[in-house]
C-alpha cells in the first residue's frame, strides 16, 4: 500500500467553527508533513513530525494545531480560522527524515473558510 | 524565502515535442527533487538528484544539476497529453537536519494533443 489518504476531500467552515483534517498512511513511514497550498502557488511547509513528535513548526499560527496520535495518523485541528486560510491542505509522509527520502502526498483537503 | 524559482512559469507544446523546465535555487543543497501535480491534486514524486550527481534519467525524464550555478533542469522527451500538469522542484538545503523540502514556484505544462 503506497497511498496516503486524507479526509475530508472538501471542507467548508465558518470562522468560529472547530474542525479537524485527517491523514493516514500504512507504509511504515516515520515522518509526516502538513503543507498549505494556495491556488497557482507551490506548497508551503507547515509542520513536520518524526516518530510521532513534532520536529518542525514553520511559524504557523496557533489556530492550526497538529497532532500525531500514532505512527500512521496525522491530524490538523482547526479553530477560529480566517478567510485567507482557505487553501488546499496536503499531507505527506516519508520513510524517515534523514537522507533525502521522497515524500508521498495525499490528494489534499480543499478548505474554504467563510 | 528559500524557495527555488522555476522558469518558464507556463509552457505549452505539441504532443511529441520535448519540454524543458528550469529551477534555480538560492542556498547550498543536499539534494533536489522534482514533483508533478495534476490540477488540484496531490504531488507525485518524479526523481531525486543528489548534490554530487550531475545527471539522472528515469524513463522519459532527464534531470541535470549544476551546483555551481545553483540550477537544475527537467527534460520530458516525447511529451504526451497526460504530461499536462504543474511541475515543481524541491530543494533540501544545507544546513538541514531534517527532510523538509522547500518547493519552487512551479512550471505549468500544457501538452496539446
PDB file of C-alpha atoms in Angstrom:
ATOM      1  CA  UNK A   1       0.000   0.000   0.000  1.00  0.00           C
ATOM      2  CA  UNK A   2       1.740   3.171  -1.214  1.00  0.00           C
ATOM      3  CA  UNK A   3      -1.102   5.518  -0.513  1.00  0.00           C
ATOM      4  CA  UNK A   4      -1.635   8.494   1.729  1.00  0.00           C
ATOM      5  CA  UNK A   5      -5.310   9.165   2.377  1.00  0.00           C
ATOM      6  CA  UNK A   6      -6.850  12.409   3.536  1.00  0.00           C
ATOM      7  CA  UNK A   7     -10.323  13.177   4.814  1.00  0.00           C
ATOM      8  CA  UNK A   8     -12.454  15.062   4.137  1.00  0.00           C
ATOM      9  CA  UNK A   9     -11.864  15.923   0.488  1.00  0.00           C
ATOM     10  CA  UNK A  10     -13.690  19.207   0.854  1.00  0.00           C
ATOM     11  CA  UNK A  11     -14.497  21.254   3.955  1.00  0.00           C
ATOM     12  CA  UNK A  12     -16.404  24.490   4.347  1.00  0.00           C
ATOM     13  CA  UNK A  13     -16.282  26.065   7.768  1.00  0.00           C
ATOM     14  CA  UNK A  14     -17.157  29.319   9.449  1.00  0.00           C
ATOM     15  CA  UNK A  15     -14.637  31.406  11.321  1.00  0.00           C
ATOM     16  CA  UNK A  16     -15.999  30.276  14.685  1.00  0.00           C
ATOM     17  CA  UNK A  17     -16.043  26.557  13.886  1.00  0.00           C
ATOM     18  CA  UNK A  18     -13.690  23.858  15.082  1.00  0.00           C
ATOM     19  CA  UNK A  19     -12.843  21.135  12.617  1.00  0.00           C
ATOM     20  CA  UNK A  20     -10.121  18.583  12.001  1.00  0.00           C
ATOM     21  CA  UNK A  21      -8.326  17.276   8.935  1.00  0.00           C
ATOM     22  CA  UNK A  22      -7.144  13.696   8.961  1.00  0.00           C
ATOM     23  CA  UNK A  23      -4.289  11.949   7.207  1.00  0.00           C
ATOM     24  CA  UNK A  24      -3.381   8.272   7.238  1.00  0.00           C
ATOM     25  CA  UNK A  25      -0.631   6.109   5.784  1.00  0.00           C
ATOM     26  CA  UNK A  26       0.227   2.441   6.226  1.00  0.00           C
ATOM     27  CA  UNK A  27       3.635   2.373   4.580  1.00  0.00           C
ATOM     28  CA  UNK A  28       5.547   2.303   7.853  1.00  0.00           C
ATOM     29  CA  UNK A  29       6.785   5.819   7.268  1.00  0.00           C
ATOM     30  CA  UNK A  30       8.025   7.569  10.380  1.00  0.00           C
ATOM     31  CA  UNK A  31       7.921  11.153   9.111  1.00  0.00           C
ATOM     32  CA  UNK A  32       4.720  13.010   8.268  1.00  0.00           C
ATOM     33  CA  UNK A  33       4.115  16.523   7.000  1.00  0.00           C
ATOM     34  CA  UNK A  34       1.428  19.151   6.589  1.00  0.00           C
ATOM     35  CA  UNK A  35       1.590  21.630   3.716  1.00  0.00           C
ATOM     36  CA  UNK A  36      -0.658  24.509   2.736  1.00  0.00           C
ATOM     37  CA  UNK A  37      -1.091  25.362  -0.934  1.00  0.00           C
ATOM     38  CA  UNK A  38      -2.842  28.401  -2.333  1.00  0.00           C
ATOM     39  CA  UNK A  39      -4.060  28.463  -5.928  1.00  0.00           C
ATOM     40  CA  UNK A  40      -1.252  28.614  -8.502  1.00  0.00           C
ATOM     41  CA  UNK A  41       1.371  28.645  -5.725  1.00  0.00           C
ATOM     42  CA  UNK A  42       3.804  25.983  -4.517  1.00  0.00           C
ATOM     43  CA  UNK A  43       3.109  24.016  -1.342  1.00  0.00           C
ATOM     44  CA  UNK A  44       4.318  25.722   1.827  1.00  0.00           C
ATOM     45  CA  UNK A  45       5.596  23.555   4.651  1.00  0.00           C
ATOM     46  CA  UNK A  46       3.667  23.918   7.909  1.00  0.00           C
ATOM     47  CA  UNK A  47       4.659  21.070  10.245  1.00  0.00           C
ATOM     48  CA  UNK A  48       6.927  18.030  10.285  1.00  0.00           C
ATOM     49  CA  UNK A  49       6.521  15.058  12.614  1.00  0.00           C
ATOM     50  CA  UNK A  50       9.191  12.463  13.170  1.00  0.00           C
ATOM     51  CA  UNK A  51       8.434   9.339  15.207  1.00  0.00           C
ATOM     52  CA  UNK A  52       5.198  10.976  16.364  1.00  0.00           C
ATOM     53  CA  UNK A  53       6.998  14.007  17.765  1.00  0.00           C
ATOM     54  CA  UNK A  54       6.749  17.487  16.334  1.00  0.00           C
ATOM     55  CA  UNK A  55      10.064  18.176  14.657  1.00  0.00           C
ATOM     56  CA  UNK A  56       9.428  21.393  12.776  1.00  0.00           C
ATOM     57  CA  UNK A  57       6.839  24.165  13.078  1.00  0.00           C
ATOM     58  CA  UNK A  58       7.289  26.722  10.355  1.00  0.00           C
ATOM     59  CA  UNK A  59       5.923  29.615  12.442  1.00  0.00           C
ATOM     60  CA  UNK A  60       2.353  28.566  11.819  1.00  0.00           C
ATOM     61  CA  UNK A  61      -0.402  30.499  13.685  1.00  0.00           C
ATOM     62  CA  UNK A  62      -1.785  28.745  16.757  1.00  0.00           C
ATOM     63  CA  UNK A  63      -5.215  28.442  15.153  1.00  0.00           C
ATOM     64  CA  UNK A  64      -3.645  25.433  13.391  1.00  0.00           C
ATOM     65  CA  UNK A  65      -2.851  22.660  15.849  1.00  0.00           C
ATOM     66  CA  UNK A  66      -1.242  19.424  14.627  1.00  0.00           C
ATOM     67  CA  UNK A  67      -1.470  16.085  16.367  1.00  0.00           C
ATOM     68  CA  UNK A  68       0.134  12.725  15.668  1.00  0.00           C
ATOM     69  CA  UNK A  69      -1.716  10.073  17.716  1.00  0.00           C
ATOM     70  CA  UNK A  70       0.321   7.197  16.281  1.00  0.00           C
ATOM     71  CA  UNK A  71       2.760   6.445  13.523  1.00  0.00           C
ATOM     72  CA  UNK A  72       0.022   6.049  10.907  1.00  0.00           C
ATOM     73  CA  UNK A  73      -2.179   9.029  11.678  1.00  0.00           C
ATOM     74  CA  UNK A  74      -1.745  12.775  11.472  1.00  0.00           C
ATOM     75  CA  UNK A  75      -4.410  15.313  12.328  1.00  0.00           C
ATOM     76  CA  UNK A  76      -4.649  19.044  11.848  1.00  0.00           C
ATOM     77  CA  UNK A  77      -7.082  20.737  14.223  1.00  0.00           C
ATOM     78  CA  UNK A  78      -8.554  23.998  13.019  1.00  0.00           C
ATOM     79  CA  UNK A  79     -10.079  26.704  15.174  1.00  0.00           C
ATOM     80  CA  UNK A  80     -11.015  30.340  14.573  1.00  0.00           C
ATOM     81  CA  UNK A  81      -9.670  30.351  11.045  1.00  0.00           C
ATOM     82  CA  UNK A  82      -9.654  33.360   8.758  1.00  0.00           C
ATOM     83  CA  UNK A  83     -10.869  33.518   5.144  1.00  0.00           C
ATOM     84  CA  UNK A  84      -7.246  33.793   3.994  1.00  0.00           C
ATOM     85  CA  UNK A  85      -6.679  30.304   5.410  1.00  0.00           C
ATOM     86  CA  UNK A  86      -8.756  28.905   2.563  1.00  0.00           C
ATOM     87  CA  UNK A  87      -6.431  26.626   0.603  1.00  0.00           C
ATOM     88  CA  UNK A  88      -5.584  23.058  -0.325  1.00  0.00           C
ATOM     89  CA  UNK A  89      -4.070  21.284   2.679  1.00  0.00           C
ATOM     90  CA  UNK A  90      -1.721  18.486   1.740  1.00  0.00           C
ATOM     91  CA  UNK A  91      -0.401  15.713   3.929  1.00  0.00           C
ATOM     92  CA  UNK A  92       2.745  13.790   3.040  1.00  0.00           C
ATOM     93  CA  UNK A  93       4.871  11.054   4.526  1.00  0.00           C
ATOM     94  CA  UNK A  94       8.380   9.746   4.034  1.00  0.00           C
ATOM     95  CA  UNK A  95      10.370   6.794   5.296  1.00  0.00           C
ATOM     96  CA  UNK A  96      12.349   8.996   7.622  1.00  0.00           C
ATOM     97  CA  UNK A  97      13.839  12.430   7.968  1.00  0.00           C
ATOM     98  CA  UNK A  98      17.464  11.927   7.138  1.00  0.00           C
ATOM     99  CA  UNK A  99      18.937  11.227   3.761  1.00  0.00           C
ATOM    100  CA  UNK A 100      16.530  12.895   1.394  1.00  0.00           C
ATOM    101  CA  UNK A 101      13.678  10.415   1.187  1.00  0.00           C
ATOM    102  CA  UNK A 102      10.965  11.082  -1.320  1.00  0.00           C
ATOM    103  CA  UNK A 103       7.686  12.284   0.070  1.00  0.00           C
ATOM    104  CA  UNK A 104       4.378  10.604  -0.734  1.00  0.00           C
ATOM    105  CA  UNK A 105       1.485  13.028  -0.892  1.00  0.00           C
ATOM    106  CA  UNK A 106      -2.188  12.586  -0.231  1.00  0.00           C
ATOM    107  CA  UNK A 107      -4.799  14.129  -2.554  1.00  0.00           C
ATOM    108  CA  UNK A 108      -5.420  17.013  -0.179  1.00  0.00           C
ATOM    109  CA  UNK A 109      -8.348  18.624   1.597  1.00  0.00           C
ATOM    110  CA  UNK A 110      -9.831  21.667  -0.106  1.00  0.00           C
ATOM    111  CA  UNK A 111     -10.704  24.052   2.760  1.00  0.00           C
ATOM    112  CA  UNK A 112     -12.959  27.059   2.405  1.00  0.00           C
ATOM    113  CA  UNK A 113     -13.368  29.430   5.343  1.00  0.00           C
ATOM    114  CA  UNK A 114     -16.442  31.635   5.171  1.00  0.00           C
TER     115      UNK A 114
ATOM    116  CA  UNK B   1      12.487  32.799   1.095  1.00  0.00           C
ATOM    117  CA  UNK B   2      14.311  29.545   0.499  1.00  0.00           C
ATOM    118  CA  UNK B   3      12.116  28.610  -2.406  1.00  0.00           C
ATOM    119  CA  UNK B   4      13.549  27.930  -5.803  1.00  0.00           C
ATOM    120  CA  UNK B   5      12.339  29.759  -8.825  1.00  0.00           C
ATOM    121  CA  UNK B   6      11.283  27.995 -11.953  1.00  0.00           C
ATOM    122  CA  UNK B   7      11.021  29.097 -15.498  1.00  0.00           C
ATOM    123  CA  UNK B   8       9.132  29.268 -17.590  1.00  0.00           C
ATOM    124  CA  UNK B   9       6.067  29.832 -15.397  1.00  0.00           C
ATOM    125  CA  UNK B  10       3.947  28.314 -18.159  1.00  0.00           C
ATOM    126  CA  UNK B  11       4.829  26.189 -21.169  1.00  0.00           C
ATOM    127  CA  UNK B  12       2.595  24.983 -23.985  1.00  0.00           C
ATOM    128  CA  UNK B  13       3.834  22.410 -26.512  1.00  0.00           C
ATOM    129  CA  UNK B  14       2.517  19.930 -29.058  1.00  0.00           C
ATOM    130  CA  UNK B  15       2.331  16.265 -28.229  1.00  0.00           C
ATOM    131  CA  UNK B  16       5.561  14.549 -29.175  1.00  0.00           C
ATOM    132  CA  UNK B  17       7.755  17.576 -28.562  1.00  0.00           C
ATOM    133  CA  UNK B  18      10.244  17.827 -25.712  1.00  0.00           C
ATOM    134  CA  UNK B  19       9.580  20.031 -22.697  1.00  0.00           C
ATOM    135  CA  UNK B  20      12.346  21.652 -20.671  1.00  0.00           C
ATOM    136  CA  UNK B  21      11.825  23.483 -17.415  1.00  0.00           C
ATOM    137  CA  UNK B  22      14.432  25.039 -15.188  1.00  0.00           C
ATOM    138  CA  UNK B  23      14.809  25.537 -11.470  1.00  0.00           C
ATOM    139  CA  UNK B  24      17.151  27.967  -9.743  1.00  0.00           C
ATOM    140  CA  UNK B  25      17.700  28.000  -6.006  1.00  0.00           C
ATOM    141  CA  UNK B  26      19.435  30.232  -3.523  1.00  0.00           C
ATOM    142  CA  UNK B  27      21.387  28.176  -0.995  1.00  0.00           C
ATOM    143  CA  UNK B  28      23.612  25.118  -0.990  1.00  0.00           C
ATOM    144  CA  UNK B  29      21.598  21.929  -1.137  1.00  0.00           C
ATOM    145  CA  UNK B  30      21.884  18.281  -0.193  1.00  0.00           C
ATOM    146  CA  UNK B  31      19.609  17.133  -2.952  1.00  0.00           C
ATOM    147  CA  UNK B  32      16.880  18.278  -5.256  1.00  0.00           C
ATOM    148  CA  UNK B  33      13.655  16.547  -6.220  1.00  0.00           C
ATOM    149  CA  UNK B  34      11.116  17.083  -8.969  1.00  0.00           C
ATOM    150  CA  UNK B  35       7.395  16.581  -8.398  1.00  0.00           C
ATOM    151  CA  UNK B  36       4.353  16.661 -10.664  1.00  0.00           C
ATOM    152  CA  UNK B  37       0.927  17.912  -9.627  1.00  0.00           C
ATOM    153  CA  UNK B  38      -2.201  17.405 -11.633  1.00  0.00           C
ATOM    154  CA  UNK B  39      -4.742  20.173 -11.170  1.00  0.00           C
ATOM    155  CA  UNK B  40      -5.906  20.426  -7.562  1.00  0.00           C
ATOM    156  CA  UNK B  41      -4.436  17.049  -6.618  1.00  0.00           C
ATOM    157  CA  UNK B  42      -1.542  15.795  -4.524  1.00  0.00           C
ATOM    158  CA  UNK B  43       2.034  15.812  -5.721  1.00  0.00           C
ATOM    159  CA  UNK B  44       3.761  12.812  -7.260  1.00  0.00           C
ATOM    160  CA  UNK B  45       7.484  12.293  -6.866  1.00  0.00           C
ATOM    161  CA  UNK B  46       9.354  12.044 -10.167  1.00  0.00           C
ATOM    162  CA  UNK B  47      13.062  11.954  -9.497  1.00  0.00           C
ATOM    163  CA  UNK B  48      15.692  12.817  -6.888  1.00  0.00           C
ATOM    164  CA  UNK B  49      19.197  14.025  -7.715  1.00  0.00           C
ATOM    165  CA  UNK B  50      21.884  14.386  -5.070  1.00  0.00           C
ATOM    166  CA  UNK B  51      24.299  17.268  -4.885  1.00  0.00           C
ATOM    167  CA  UNK B  52      27.209  15.105  -6.049  1.00  0.00           C
ATOM    168  CA  UNK B  53      25.323  13.960  -9.162  1.00  0.00           C
ATOM    169  CA  UNK B  54      25.155  15.869 -12.427  1.00  0.00           C
ATOM    170  CA  UNK B  55      22.546  13.955 -14.385  1.00  0.00           C
ATOM    171  CA  UNK B  56      19.859  11.318 -13.812  1.00  0.00           C
ATOM    172  CA  UNK B  57      17.432   9.555 -16.078  1.00  0.00           C
ATOM    173  CA  UNK B  58      14.097   7.905 -15.414  1.00  0.00           C
ATOM    174  CA  UNK B  59      12.114   6.758 -18.409  1.00  0.00           C
ATOM    175  CA  UNK B  60      11.323   9.858 -20.493  1.00  0.00           C
ATOM    176  CA  UNK B  61      12.694  12.160 -17.798  1.00  0.00           C
ATOM    177  CA  UNK B  62      16.180  13.607 -17.660  1.00  0.00           C
ATOM    178  CA  UNK B  63      17.305  15.805 -14.807  1.00  0.00           C
ATOM    179  CA  UNK B  64      20.526  17.777 -14.654  1.00  0.00           C
ATOM    180  CA  UNK B  65      22.036  19.600 -11.715  1.00  0.00           C
ATOM    181  CA  UNK B  66      24.655  22.348 -11.791  1.00  0.00           C
ATOM    182  CA  UNK B  67      25.529  23.209  -8.218  1.00  0.00           C
ATOM    183  CA  UNK B  68      27.967  25.953  -9.316  1.00  0.00           C
ATOM    184  CA  UNK B  69      25.056  27.774 -10.965  1.00  0.00           C
ATOM    185  CA  UNK B  70      22.545  26.618  -8.344  1.00  0.00           C
ATOM    186  CA  UNK B  71      20.239  25.356 -11.045  1.00  0.00           C
ATOM    187  CA  UNK B  72      18.553  22.214 -12.264  1.00  0.00           C
ATOM    188  CA  UNK B  73      16.602  21.326 -15.369  1.00  0.00           C
ATOM    189  CA  UNK B  74      13.924  18.745 -16.086  1.00  0.00           C
ATOM    190  CA  UNK B  75      13.559  17.469 -19.620  1.00  0.00           C
ATOM    191  CA  UNK B  76      10.499  15.457 -20.633  1.00  0.00           C
ATOM    192  CA  UNK B  77      11.022  13.798 -24.007  1.00  0.00           C
ATOM    193  CA  UNK B  78       8.291  12.788 -26.449  1.00  0.00           C
ATOM    194  CA  UNK B  79       5.614  14.523 -24.414  1.00  0.00           C
ATOM    195  CA  UNK B  80       2.077  13.181 -24.109  1.00  0.00           C
ATOM    196  CA  UNK B  81      -1.207  14.872 -23.284  1.00  0.00           C
ATOM    197  CA  UNK B  82      -1.115  13.053 -19.939  1.00  0.00           C
ATOM    198  CA  UNK B  83       2.034  15.012 -19.045  1.00  0.00           C
ATOM    199  CA  UNK B  84      -0.111  18.134 -18.689  1.00  0.00           C
ATOM    200  CA  UNK B  85       0.436  19.219 -15.083  1.00  0.00           C
ATOM    201  CA  UNK B  86       2.391  21.579 -12.865  1.00  0.00           C
ATOM    202  CA  UNK B  87       5.987  20.637 -12.162  1.00  0.00           C
ATOM    203  CA  UNK B  88       7.828  21.703  -9.024  1.00  0.00           C
ATOM    204  CA  UNK B  89      11.411  21.398  -7.959  1.00  0.00           C
ATOM    205  CA  UNK B  90      12.005  20.934  -4.247  1.00  0.00           C
ATOM    206  CA  UNK B  91      15.315  21.560  -2.543  1.00  0.00           C
ATOM    207  CA  UNK B  92      16.640  20.112   0.664  1.00  0.00           C
ATOM    208  CA  UNK B  93      19.084  22.772   1.668  1.00  0.00           C
ATOM    209  CA  UNK B  94      22.117  22.901   3.905  1.00  0.00           C
ATOM    210  CA  UNK B  95      22.212  23.156   6.861  1.00  0.00           C
ATOM    211  CA  UNK B  96      19.276  20.877   7.379  1.00  0.00           C
ATOM    212  CA  UNK B  97      18.979  18.029   9.800  1.00  0.00           C
ATOM    213  CA  UNK B  98      15.513  17.090   8.673  1.00  0.00           C
ATOM    214  CA  UNK B  99      13.886  16.038   5.448  1.00  0.00           C
ATOM    215  CA  UNK B 100      11.940  19.211   4.859  1.00  0.00           C
ATOM    216  CA  UNK B 101      11.906  20.352   1.293  1.00  0.00           C
ATOM    217  CA  UNK B 102      11.088  23.778   0.017  1.00  0.00           C
ATOM    218  CA  UNK B 103       9.240  23.961  -3.251  1.00  0.00           C
ATOM    219  CA  UNK B 104       9.969  26.205  -6.197  1.00  0.00           C
ATOM    220  CA  UNK B 105       7.379  28.382  -7.849  1.00  0.00           C
ATOM    221  CA  UNK B 106       6.455  25.726 -10.414  1.00  0.00           C
ATOM    222  CA  UNK B 107       6.025  25.417 -14.176  1.00  0.00           C
ATOM    223  CA  UNK B 108       2.588  24.794 -15.645  1.00  0.00           C
ATOM    224  CA  UNK B 109       2.960  22.487 -18.647  1.00  0.00           C
ATOM    225  CA  UNK B 110       0.222  22.037 -21.247  1.00  0.00           C
ATOM    226  CA  UNK B 111       0.680  19.340 -23.885  1.00  0.00           C
ATOM    227  CA  UNK B 112      -1.676  19.807 -26.801  1.00  0.00           C
ATOM    228  CA  UNK B 113      -2.850  16.567 -28.442  1.00  0.00           C
TER     229      UNK B 113
END
